[in-house]
XYZ file of C-alpha atoms in Angstrom:
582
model
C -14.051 17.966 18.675
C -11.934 17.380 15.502
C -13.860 18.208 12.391
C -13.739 16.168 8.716
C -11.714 16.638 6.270
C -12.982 15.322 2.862
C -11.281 14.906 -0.601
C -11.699 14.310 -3.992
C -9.058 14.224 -6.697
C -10.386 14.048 -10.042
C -8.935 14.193 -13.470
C -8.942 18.127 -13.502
C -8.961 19.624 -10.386
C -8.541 18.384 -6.855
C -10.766 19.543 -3.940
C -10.274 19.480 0.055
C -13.436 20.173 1.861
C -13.990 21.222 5.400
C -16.589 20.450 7.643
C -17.304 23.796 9.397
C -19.513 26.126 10.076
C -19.526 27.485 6.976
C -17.586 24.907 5.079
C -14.145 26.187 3.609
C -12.901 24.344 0.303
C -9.430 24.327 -1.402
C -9.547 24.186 -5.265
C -6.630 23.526 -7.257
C -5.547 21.912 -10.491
C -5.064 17.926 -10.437
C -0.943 18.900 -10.698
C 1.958 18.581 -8.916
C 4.750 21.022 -9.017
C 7.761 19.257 -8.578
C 10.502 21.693 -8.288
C 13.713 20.839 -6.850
C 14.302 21.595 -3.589
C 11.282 22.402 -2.808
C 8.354 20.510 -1.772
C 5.875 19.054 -3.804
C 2.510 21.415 -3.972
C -0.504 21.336 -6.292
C -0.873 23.845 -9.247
C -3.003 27.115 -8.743
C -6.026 26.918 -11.301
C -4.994 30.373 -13.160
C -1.184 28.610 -13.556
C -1.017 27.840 -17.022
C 2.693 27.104 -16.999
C 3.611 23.316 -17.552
C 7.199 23.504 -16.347
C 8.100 21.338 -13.588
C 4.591 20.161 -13.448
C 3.300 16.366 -13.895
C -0.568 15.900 -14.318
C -2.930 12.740 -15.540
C -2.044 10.464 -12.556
C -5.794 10.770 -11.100
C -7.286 8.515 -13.680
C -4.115 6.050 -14.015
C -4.124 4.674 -9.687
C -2.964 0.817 -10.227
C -1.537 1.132 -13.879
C 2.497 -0.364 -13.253
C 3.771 1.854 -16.372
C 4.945 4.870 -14.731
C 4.915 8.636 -15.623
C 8.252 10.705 -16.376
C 8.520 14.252 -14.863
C 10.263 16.958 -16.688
C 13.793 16.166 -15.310
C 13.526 12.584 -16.637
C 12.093 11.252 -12.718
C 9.722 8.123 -12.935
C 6.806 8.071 -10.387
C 3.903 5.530 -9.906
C 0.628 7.312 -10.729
C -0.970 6.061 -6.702
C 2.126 7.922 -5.272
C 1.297 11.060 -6.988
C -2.125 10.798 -5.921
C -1.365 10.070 -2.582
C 1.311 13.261 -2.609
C -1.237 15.438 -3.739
C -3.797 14.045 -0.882
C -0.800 15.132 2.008
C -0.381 18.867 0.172
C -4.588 19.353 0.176
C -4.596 18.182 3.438
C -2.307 20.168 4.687
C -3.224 23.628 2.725
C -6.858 22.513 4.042
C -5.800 21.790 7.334
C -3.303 24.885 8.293
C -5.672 26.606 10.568
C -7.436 24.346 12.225
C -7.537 24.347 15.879
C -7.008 20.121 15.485
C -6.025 17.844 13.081
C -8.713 16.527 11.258
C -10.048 13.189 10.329
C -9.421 12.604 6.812
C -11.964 10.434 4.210
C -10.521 10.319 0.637
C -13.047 9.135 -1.939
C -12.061 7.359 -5.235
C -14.872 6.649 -8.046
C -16.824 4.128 -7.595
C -16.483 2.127 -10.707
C -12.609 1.260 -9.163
C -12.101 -2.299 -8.204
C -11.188 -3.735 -4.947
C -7.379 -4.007 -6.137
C -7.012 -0.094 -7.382
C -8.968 1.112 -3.877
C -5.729 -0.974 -2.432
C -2.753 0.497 -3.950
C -3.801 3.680 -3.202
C -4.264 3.094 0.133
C -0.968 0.957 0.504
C 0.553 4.572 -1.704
C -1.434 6.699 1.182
C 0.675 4.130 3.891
C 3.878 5.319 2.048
C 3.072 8.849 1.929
C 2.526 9.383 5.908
C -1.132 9.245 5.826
C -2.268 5.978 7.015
C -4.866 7.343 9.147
C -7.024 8.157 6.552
C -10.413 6.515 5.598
C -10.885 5.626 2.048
C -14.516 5.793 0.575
C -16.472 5.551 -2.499
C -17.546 8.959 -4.421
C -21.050 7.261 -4.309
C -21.356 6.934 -0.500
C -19.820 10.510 -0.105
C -22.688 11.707 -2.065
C -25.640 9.773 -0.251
C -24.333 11.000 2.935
C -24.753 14.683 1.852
C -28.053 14.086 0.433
C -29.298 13.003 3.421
C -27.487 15.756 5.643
C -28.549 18.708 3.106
C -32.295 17.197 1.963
C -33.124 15.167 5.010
C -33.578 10.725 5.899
C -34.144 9.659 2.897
C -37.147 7.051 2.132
C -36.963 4.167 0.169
C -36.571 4.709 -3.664
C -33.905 4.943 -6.234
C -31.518 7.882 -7.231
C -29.718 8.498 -9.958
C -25.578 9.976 -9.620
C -25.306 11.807 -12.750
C -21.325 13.370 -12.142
C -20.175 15.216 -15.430
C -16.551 16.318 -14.943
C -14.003 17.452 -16.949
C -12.873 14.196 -18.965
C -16.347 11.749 -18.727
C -19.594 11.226 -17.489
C -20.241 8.386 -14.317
C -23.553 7.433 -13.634
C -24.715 5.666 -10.755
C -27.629 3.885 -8.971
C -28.399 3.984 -5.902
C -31.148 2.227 -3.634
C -32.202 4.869 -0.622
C -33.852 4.532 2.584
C -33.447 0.810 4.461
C -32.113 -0.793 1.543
C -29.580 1.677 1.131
C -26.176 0.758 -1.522
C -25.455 0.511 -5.301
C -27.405 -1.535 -7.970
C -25.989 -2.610 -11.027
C -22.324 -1.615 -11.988
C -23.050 1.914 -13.338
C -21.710 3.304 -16.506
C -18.329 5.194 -17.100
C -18.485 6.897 -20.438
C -15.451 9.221 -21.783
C -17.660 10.408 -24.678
C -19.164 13.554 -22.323
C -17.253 15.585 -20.233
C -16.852 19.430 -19.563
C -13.360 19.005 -21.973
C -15.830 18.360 -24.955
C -17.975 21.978 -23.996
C -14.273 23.761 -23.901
C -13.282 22.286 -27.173
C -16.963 23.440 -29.054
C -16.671 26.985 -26.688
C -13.087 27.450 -28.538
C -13.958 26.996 -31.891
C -17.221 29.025 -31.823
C -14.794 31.511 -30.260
C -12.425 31.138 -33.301
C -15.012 31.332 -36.199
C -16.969 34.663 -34.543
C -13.556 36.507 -34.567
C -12.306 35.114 -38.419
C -15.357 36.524 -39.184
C -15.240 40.123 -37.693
C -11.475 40.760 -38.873
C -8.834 39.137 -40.793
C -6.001 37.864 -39.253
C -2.985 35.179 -40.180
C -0.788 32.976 -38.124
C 0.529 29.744 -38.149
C -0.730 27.241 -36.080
C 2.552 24.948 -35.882
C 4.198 27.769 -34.114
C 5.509 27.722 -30.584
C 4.133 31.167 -29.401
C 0.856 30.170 -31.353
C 0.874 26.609 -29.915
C 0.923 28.129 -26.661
C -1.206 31.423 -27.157
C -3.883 28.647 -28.203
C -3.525 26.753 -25.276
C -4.285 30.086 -23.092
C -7.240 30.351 -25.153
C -8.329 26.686 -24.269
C -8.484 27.768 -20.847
C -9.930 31.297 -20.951
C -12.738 29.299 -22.613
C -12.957 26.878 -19.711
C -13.103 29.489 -17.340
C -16.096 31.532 -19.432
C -18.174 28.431 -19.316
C -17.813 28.140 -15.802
C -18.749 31.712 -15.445
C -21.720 31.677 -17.338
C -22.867 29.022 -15.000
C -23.962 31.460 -12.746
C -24.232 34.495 -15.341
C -26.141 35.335 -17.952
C -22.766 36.756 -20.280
C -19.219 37.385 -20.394
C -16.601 38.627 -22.057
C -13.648 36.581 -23.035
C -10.011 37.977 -24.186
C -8.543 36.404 -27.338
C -4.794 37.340 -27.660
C -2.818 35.334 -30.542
C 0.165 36.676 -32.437
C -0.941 40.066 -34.481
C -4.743 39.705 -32.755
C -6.015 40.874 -29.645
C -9.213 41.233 -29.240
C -12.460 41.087 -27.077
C -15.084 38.751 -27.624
C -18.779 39.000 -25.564
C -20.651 35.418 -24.546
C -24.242 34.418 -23.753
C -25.403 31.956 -21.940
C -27.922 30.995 -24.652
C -25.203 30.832 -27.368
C -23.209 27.985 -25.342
C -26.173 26.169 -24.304
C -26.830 25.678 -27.862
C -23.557 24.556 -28.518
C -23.601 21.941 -26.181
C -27.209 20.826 -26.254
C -27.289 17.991 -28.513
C -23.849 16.323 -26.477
C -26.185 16.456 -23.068
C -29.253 15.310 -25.210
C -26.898 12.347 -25.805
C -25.437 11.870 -22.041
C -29.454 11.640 -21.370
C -29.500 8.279 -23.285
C -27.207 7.227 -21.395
C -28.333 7.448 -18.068
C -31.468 4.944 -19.664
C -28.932 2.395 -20.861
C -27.785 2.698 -17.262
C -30.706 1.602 -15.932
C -32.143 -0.638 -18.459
C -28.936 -2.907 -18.152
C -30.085 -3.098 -14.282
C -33.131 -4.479 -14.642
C -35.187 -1.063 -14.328
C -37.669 1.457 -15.961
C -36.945 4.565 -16.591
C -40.199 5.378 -14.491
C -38.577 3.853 -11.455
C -36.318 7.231 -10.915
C -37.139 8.825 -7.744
C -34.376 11.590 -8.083
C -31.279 12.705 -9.773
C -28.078 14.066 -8.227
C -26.306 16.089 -10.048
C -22.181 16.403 -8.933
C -19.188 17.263 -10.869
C -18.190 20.894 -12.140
C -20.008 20.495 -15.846
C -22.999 19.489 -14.157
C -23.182 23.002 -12.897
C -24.979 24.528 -16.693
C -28.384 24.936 -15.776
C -29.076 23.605 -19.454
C -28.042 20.093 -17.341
C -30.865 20.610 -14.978
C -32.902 21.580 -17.289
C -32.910 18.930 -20.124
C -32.775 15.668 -17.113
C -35.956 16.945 -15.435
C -37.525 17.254 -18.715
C -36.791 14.077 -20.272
C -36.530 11.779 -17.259
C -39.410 12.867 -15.420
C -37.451 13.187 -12.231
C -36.878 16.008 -9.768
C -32.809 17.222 -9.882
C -30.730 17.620 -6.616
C -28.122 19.878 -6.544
C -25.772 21.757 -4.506
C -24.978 25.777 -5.094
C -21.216 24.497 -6.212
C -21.789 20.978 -7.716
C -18.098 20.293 -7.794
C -17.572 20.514 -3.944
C -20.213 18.066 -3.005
C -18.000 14.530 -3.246
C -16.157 16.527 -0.974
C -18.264 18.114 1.270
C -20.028 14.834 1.831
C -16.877 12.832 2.598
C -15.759 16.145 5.312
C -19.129 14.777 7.096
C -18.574 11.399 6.764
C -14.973 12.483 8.248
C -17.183 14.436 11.207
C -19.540 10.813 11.735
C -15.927 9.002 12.480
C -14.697 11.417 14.660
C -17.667 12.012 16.835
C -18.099 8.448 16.849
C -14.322 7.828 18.380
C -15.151 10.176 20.796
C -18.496 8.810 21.810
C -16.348 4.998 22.382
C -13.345 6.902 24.184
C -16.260 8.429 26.950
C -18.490 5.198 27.248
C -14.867 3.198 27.892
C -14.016 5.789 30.487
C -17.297 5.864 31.972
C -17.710 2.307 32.478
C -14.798 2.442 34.700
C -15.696 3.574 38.186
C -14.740 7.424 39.047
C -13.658 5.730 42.907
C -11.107 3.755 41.285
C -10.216 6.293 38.973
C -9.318 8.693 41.688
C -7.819 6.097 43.937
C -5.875 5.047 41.092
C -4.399 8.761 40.048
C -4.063 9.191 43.673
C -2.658 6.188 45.386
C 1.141 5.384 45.861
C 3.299 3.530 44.033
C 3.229 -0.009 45.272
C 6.048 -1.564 46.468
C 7.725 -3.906 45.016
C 7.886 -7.213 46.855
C 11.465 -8.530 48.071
C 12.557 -11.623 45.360
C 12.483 -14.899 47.463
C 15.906 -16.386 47.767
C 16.802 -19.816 45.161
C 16.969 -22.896 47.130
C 20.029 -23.905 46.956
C 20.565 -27.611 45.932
C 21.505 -30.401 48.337
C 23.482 -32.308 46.466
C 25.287 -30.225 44.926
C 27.518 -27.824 46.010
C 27.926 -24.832 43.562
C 31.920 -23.209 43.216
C 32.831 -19.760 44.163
C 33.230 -17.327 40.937
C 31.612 -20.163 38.765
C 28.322 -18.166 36.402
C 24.834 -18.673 37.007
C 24.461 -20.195 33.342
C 27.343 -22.657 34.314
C 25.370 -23.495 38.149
C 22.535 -24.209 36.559
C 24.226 -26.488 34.169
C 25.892 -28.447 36.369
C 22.795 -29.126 38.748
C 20.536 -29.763 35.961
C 23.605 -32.766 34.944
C 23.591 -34.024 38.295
C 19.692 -34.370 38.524
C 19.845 -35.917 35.279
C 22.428 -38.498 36.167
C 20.905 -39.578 39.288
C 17.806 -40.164 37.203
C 19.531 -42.076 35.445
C 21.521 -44.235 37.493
C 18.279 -45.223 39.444
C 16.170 -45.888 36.590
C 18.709 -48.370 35.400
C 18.922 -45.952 32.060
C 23.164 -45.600 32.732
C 25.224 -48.396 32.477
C 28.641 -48.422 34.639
C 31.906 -48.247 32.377
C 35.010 -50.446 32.379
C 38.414 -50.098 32.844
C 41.374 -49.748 30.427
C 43.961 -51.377 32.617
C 47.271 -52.887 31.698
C 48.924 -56.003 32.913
C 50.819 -54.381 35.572
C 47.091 -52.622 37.149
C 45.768 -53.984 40.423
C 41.924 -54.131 40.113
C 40.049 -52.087 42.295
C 38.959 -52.446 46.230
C 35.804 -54.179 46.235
C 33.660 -55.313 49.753
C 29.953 -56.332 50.561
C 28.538 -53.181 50.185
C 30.610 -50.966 47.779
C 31.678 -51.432 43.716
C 33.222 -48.836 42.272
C 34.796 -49.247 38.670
C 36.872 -46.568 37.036
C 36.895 -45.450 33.469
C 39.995 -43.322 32.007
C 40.798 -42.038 29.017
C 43.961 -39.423 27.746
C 43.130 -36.224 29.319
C 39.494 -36.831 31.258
C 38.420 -37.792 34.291
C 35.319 -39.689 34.853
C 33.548 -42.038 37.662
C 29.973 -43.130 38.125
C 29.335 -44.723 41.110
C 26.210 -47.588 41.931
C 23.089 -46.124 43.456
C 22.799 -48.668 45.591
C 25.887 -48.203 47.795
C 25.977 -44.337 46.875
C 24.595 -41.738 49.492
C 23.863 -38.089 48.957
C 25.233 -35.407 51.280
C 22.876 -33.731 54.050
C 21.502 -30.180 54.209
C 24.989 -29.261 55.647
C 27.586 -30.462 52.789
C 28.633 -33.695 55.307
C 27.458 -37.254 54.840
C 25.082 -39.143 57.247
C 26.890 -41.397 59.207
C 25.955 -45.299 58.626
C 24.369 -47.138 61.270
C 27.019 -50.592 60.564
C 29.978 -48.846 60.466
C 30.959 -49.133 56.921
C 32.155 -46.442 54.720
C 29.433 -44.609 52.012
C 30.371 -43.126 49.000
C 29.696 -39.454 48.300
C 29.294 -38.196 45.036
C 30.946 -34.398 44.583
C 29.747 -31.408 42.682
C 32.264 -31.770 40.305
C 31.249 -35.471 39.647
C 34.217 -36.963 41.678
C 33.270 -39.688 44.195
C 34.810 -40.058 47.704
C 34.595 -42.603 50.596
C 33.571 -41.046 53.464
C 34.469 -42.536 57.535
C 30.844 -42.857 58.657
C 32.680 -42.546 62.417
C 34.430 -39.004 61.596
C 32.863 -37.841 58.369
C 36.512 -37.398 56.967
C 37.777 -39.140 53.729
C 39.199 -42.435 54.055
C 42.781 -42.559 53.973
C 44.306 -44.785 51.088
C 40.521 -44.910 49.383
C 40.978 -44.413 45.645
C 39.950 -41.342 44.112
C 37.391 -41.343 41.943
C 38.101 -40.303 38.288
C 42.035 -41.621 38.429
C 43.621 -45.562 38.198
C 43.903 -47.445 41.071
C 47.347 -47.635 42.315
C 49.593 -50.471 42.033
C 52.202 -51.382 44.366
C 55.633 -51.553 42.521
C 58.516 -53.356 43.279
C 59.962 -49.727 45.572
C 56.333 -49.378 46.873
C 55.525 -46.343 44.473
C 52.780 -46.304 42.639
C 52.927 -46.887 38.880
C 50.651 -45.293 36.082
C 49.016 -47.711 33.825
C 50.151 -47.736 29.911
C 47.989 -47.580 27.113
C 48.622 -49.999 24.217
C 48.910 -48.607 21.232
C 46.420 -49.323 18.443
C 47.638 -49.708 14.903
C 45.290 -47.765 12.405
C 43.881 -49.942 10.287
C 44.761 -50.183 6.228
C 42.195 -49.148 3.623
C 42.708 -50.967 0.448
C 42.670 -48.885 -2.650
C 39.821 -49.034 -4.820
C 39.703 -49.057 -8.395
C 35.893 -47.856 -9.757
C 34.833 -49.921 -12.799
C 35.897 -48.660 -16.519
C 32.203 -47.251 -17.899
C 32.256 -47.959 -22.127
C 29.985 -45.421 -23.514
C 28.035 -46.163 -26.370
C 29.698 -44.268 -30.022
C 27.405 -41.458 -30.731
C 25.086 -41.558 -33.434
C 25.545 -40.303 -36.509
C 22.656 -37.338 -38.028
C 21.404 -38.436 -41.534
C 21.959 -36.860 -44.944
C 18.793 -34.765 -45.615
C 18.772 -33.715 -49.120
C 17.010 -29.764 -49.198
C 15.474 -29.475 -52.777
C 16.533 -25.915 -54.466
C 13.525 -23.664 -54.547
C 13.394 -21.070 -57.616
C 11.622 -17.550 -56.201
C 8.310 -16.638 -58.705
C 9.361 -13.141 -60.236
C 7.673 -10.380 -58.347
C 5.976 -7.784 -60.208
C 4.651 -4.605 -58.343
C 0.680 -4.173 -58.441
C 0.514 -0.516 -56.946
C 3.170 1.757 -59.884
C 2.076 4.245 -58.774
C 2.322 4.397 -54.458
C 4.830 6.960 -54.687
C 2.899 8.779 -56.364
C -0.512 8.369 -54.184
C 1.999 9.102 -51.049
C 3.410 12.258 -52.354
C -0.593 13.590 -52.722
C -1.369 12.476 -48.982
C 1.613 14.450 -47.716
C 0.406 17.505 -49.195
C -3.084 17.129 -48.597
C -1.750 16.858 -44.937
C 0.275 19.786 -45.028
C -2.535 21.958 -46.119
C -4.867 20.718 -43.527
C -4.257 23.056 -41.142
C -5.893 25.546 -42.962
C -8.795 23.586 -43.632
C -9.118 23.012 -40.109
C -8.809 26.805 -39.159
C -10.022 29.093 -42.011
C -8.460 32.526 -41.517
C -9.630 35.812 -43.723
């Protein structure tokens, strides 16, 4: 049975979730290493290096302006996304037994439109098998796997991640989806708790020793940026613990510096005091009271402070849900939902096979081939007679003609042509029964003989002989017609054949060919078109422009150079008002 696969890609780190017994997770930075020559991979979390890295493409699905690599490379943000999908996938994937079946969730606040470029970029990136699902449904379906059915009530998504804060409503039990639109707010996010971590950091080490360095340095720039993340990582940490230490190394400082729990949850209180409000604004602009909270999820890797827990329960009234890792549980729930679509492909595949009786499935594997039934011969057409060598495109042809003229002819829908003769022509043999009249032009050959004196041939090429005696007129595959002896079934000698002038007896007894008169073209008389007078263009009108005389300008602000010169060095110095050292 193939298991589920679920992700989540968010604007820090990207997770890949598997749905086994226990569940294994891949955690890595929302970053793609794009080296070339090698294949694209995401960035390790303890990989601070920014080289040959592109990042922020989670949060920018649908936007057309693109994002530049380091070597200069455009990419469209859903193509990164989707390339990081195929690299969790497959990191998450590389020792399963079977592939598995893949959900990818995207927030839920996306529209319709964004949902479908990523899945058109997922198309494009090989992965077109995938199921793409809200981060809000993901959720639901692990509440109900981890807590149990669910009865009817209302819950509250409260996801704090690294860069903002989504809250969500959601209707449980038989009613089950979203209400309202839900509120995406970048003013809270674990980036915020880094940033205050940082400077408390900062200020309790200016304070124990003194120390100088400039902050506009490279080595400093980037010595602070290590710092950023060490602090990241000790908030994280004290998630679970009650202290840590933290390194600080910065040019001519290394030091150690010890964190409590307590300390940081003071430093952050008054932000998640403020994230509380708006969780009520949430619910107020849906037409609810605050009282009408049955229970709050918590998801996302900030939400993991127990301060979070702590100050929700106490000033919503409402009893918190979480998971032991709140940053998995997006994905863990879309791995299930990934397990539901399997099983349930699985569960069609057997009912189709069982409907079909196991005696015919066994006769079926075992019978022998049939065999295949001998192709009944063409009739072959009996009035025409088809020519050796000639293509079955150019048979058909001709008997579909033939058919078609006969139709024709007795219809009344042909008329019979005349003859160009000259003087010196005899006209053709006519009797009671038979009329023939033939038509020639320069190089063709044509005859069309009256269906009333005209008989077909029998099934045996030969004509039916006439019960009077007189001769019948045949009419030949190639469209020629010829008098046929009713006593003998032979031609008759001296009849006219069909498609050429009758013979005229000449003054030797030879035959002589008709002439054609000439036709004179006739003369087209030149033509002359008609002389067209255009009108004389018109002339554009004098416009006198009156002179205008400028007012003299005289400068109200003397002294903006001045004023500038003060705001540059007030700028300059800032960085030391920013960053007190000693």
């Amino acid at each position: 049975m193939n298991a589920g696969l679920g992700i989540r890609i968010g604007s820090a780190t990207a997770v890949a979730a598997l749905d086994t017994d226990p569940v294994s997770s891949v955690v890595k930075r929302s970053a793609l290493h794009l080296r070339p020559g090698a294949a694209p991979s995401l960035v390790e979390l303890w990989d601070r290096s920014r080289r040959n890295s592109i990042g922020g493409f989670a949060d920018r699905v649908g936007d057309p302006v693109e994002l530049i690599d380091d070597d200069g490379r455009t990419h469209l943000a859903e193509d990164l996304y989707a390339t990081a999908t195929r690299a969790l996938v497959a990191e998450a994937s590389a020792g399963s037994d079977s592939t598995p079946t893949v959900v990818v969730t995207h927030p839920t606040n996306w529209t319709a439109y964004t949902a479908e470029v990523l899945g058109e970029a997922l198309d494009r990136a090989g992965l077109a098998d995938v199921t793409l699902v809200p981060e809000s449904v993901a959720t639901m379906r692990w509440l109900e796997v981890t807590r149990g059915p669910q009865s009817d009530g209302l819950a509250v998504v409260y996801d704090l991640g690294a860069s903002a804060l989504d809250v969500t409503l959601l209707r449980t039990g038989s009613d089950a989806g979203v209400v309202g639109t839900g509120v995406h707010s970048p003013e809270f996010g674990g980036a915020q708790f880094d940033h205050a971590i940082m400077q408390y950091v900062l200020d309790t080490v200016s304070g124990s020793q003194s120390f100088d360095f400039d902050p506009f340095d490279p080595d400093t720039v980037g010595a602070l940026v290590e710092l950023r993340a060490r602090c990241s990582e000790a908030k994280e940490q004290l998630s679970y613990d009650t202290s840590t230490s933290l390194t600080v190394e910065l040019p001519g400082l290394q030091t150690e510096v010890r964190l409590v729990r307590s300390e940081i949850e003071e430093l952050v209180r008054a932000s998640l005091m403020a994230s509380i409000g708006v969780v009520r604004d949430a619910v107020t602009a849906a037409g609810l009271e605050v009282t009408d909270i049955d229970q709050v999820v918590l998801v996302g890797g900030s939400a993991a402070m127990p301060l979070v827990a702590e100050l929700i329960s106490s000033e919503l009234r409402a009893p918190v849900v979480a998971g032991p890792r709140p940053e998995l549980t997006v994905a863990v729930g879309a791995a299930i939902l990934g397990s539901d679509i399997a099983d349930a492909t699985a569960a069609d595949d057997a009912a189709a096979l069982a409907a079909v009786p196991a005696a015919s499935v066994a006769s079926a594997a075992t019978a022998a081939p049939m065999a295949r039934p001998t192709p009944r011969p063409a009739p072959t057409p009996t009035a025409v007679q088809s020519d050796e060598g000639m293509s079955g495109r150019k048979k058909a042809g001709l008997v579909a003609g033939s058919v078609v003229v006969l139709a024709l002819l007795a219809g009344g829908g042909l008329s019979v042509g005349t003859a160009l003769t000259s003087d010196n022509t005899t006209p053709a043999e006519s009797n009671a029964e038979t009329s023939i009249s033939g038509t020639t032009t320069p190089g063709t050959t044509a005859a069309v003989a009256d269906v009333a004196t005209t008989t077909a041939t029998d099934e045996n090429g030969s004509a039916p002989a006439a019960s009077d005696g007189a001769p019948r007129t045949v009419v030949n595959s190639d469209g020629s017609v010829t008098q046929i002896d009713p006593a003998t079934g032979a031609p008759v000698a001296g009849a006219p054949a069909a498609g050429a002038p009758a013979p005229a007896p000449a003054g030797n007894g030879a035959a002589t060919v008709p002439t054609i008169p000439s036709v004179a073209a006739p003369t087209v008389p030149n033509y002359q078109p008609p002389a067209v007078q255009l009108p004389p263009a018109p002339q554009a009108p004098n416009v006198q422009v009156p002179s205008y005389q400028a007012p003299t300008f005289t400068n109200p602000l003397p002294n903006t150079a001045n004023t500038v010169d003060k705001t540059l060095d007030g700028v300059l110095n800032l960085p030391g008002q920013i960053l007190p050292i000693g």
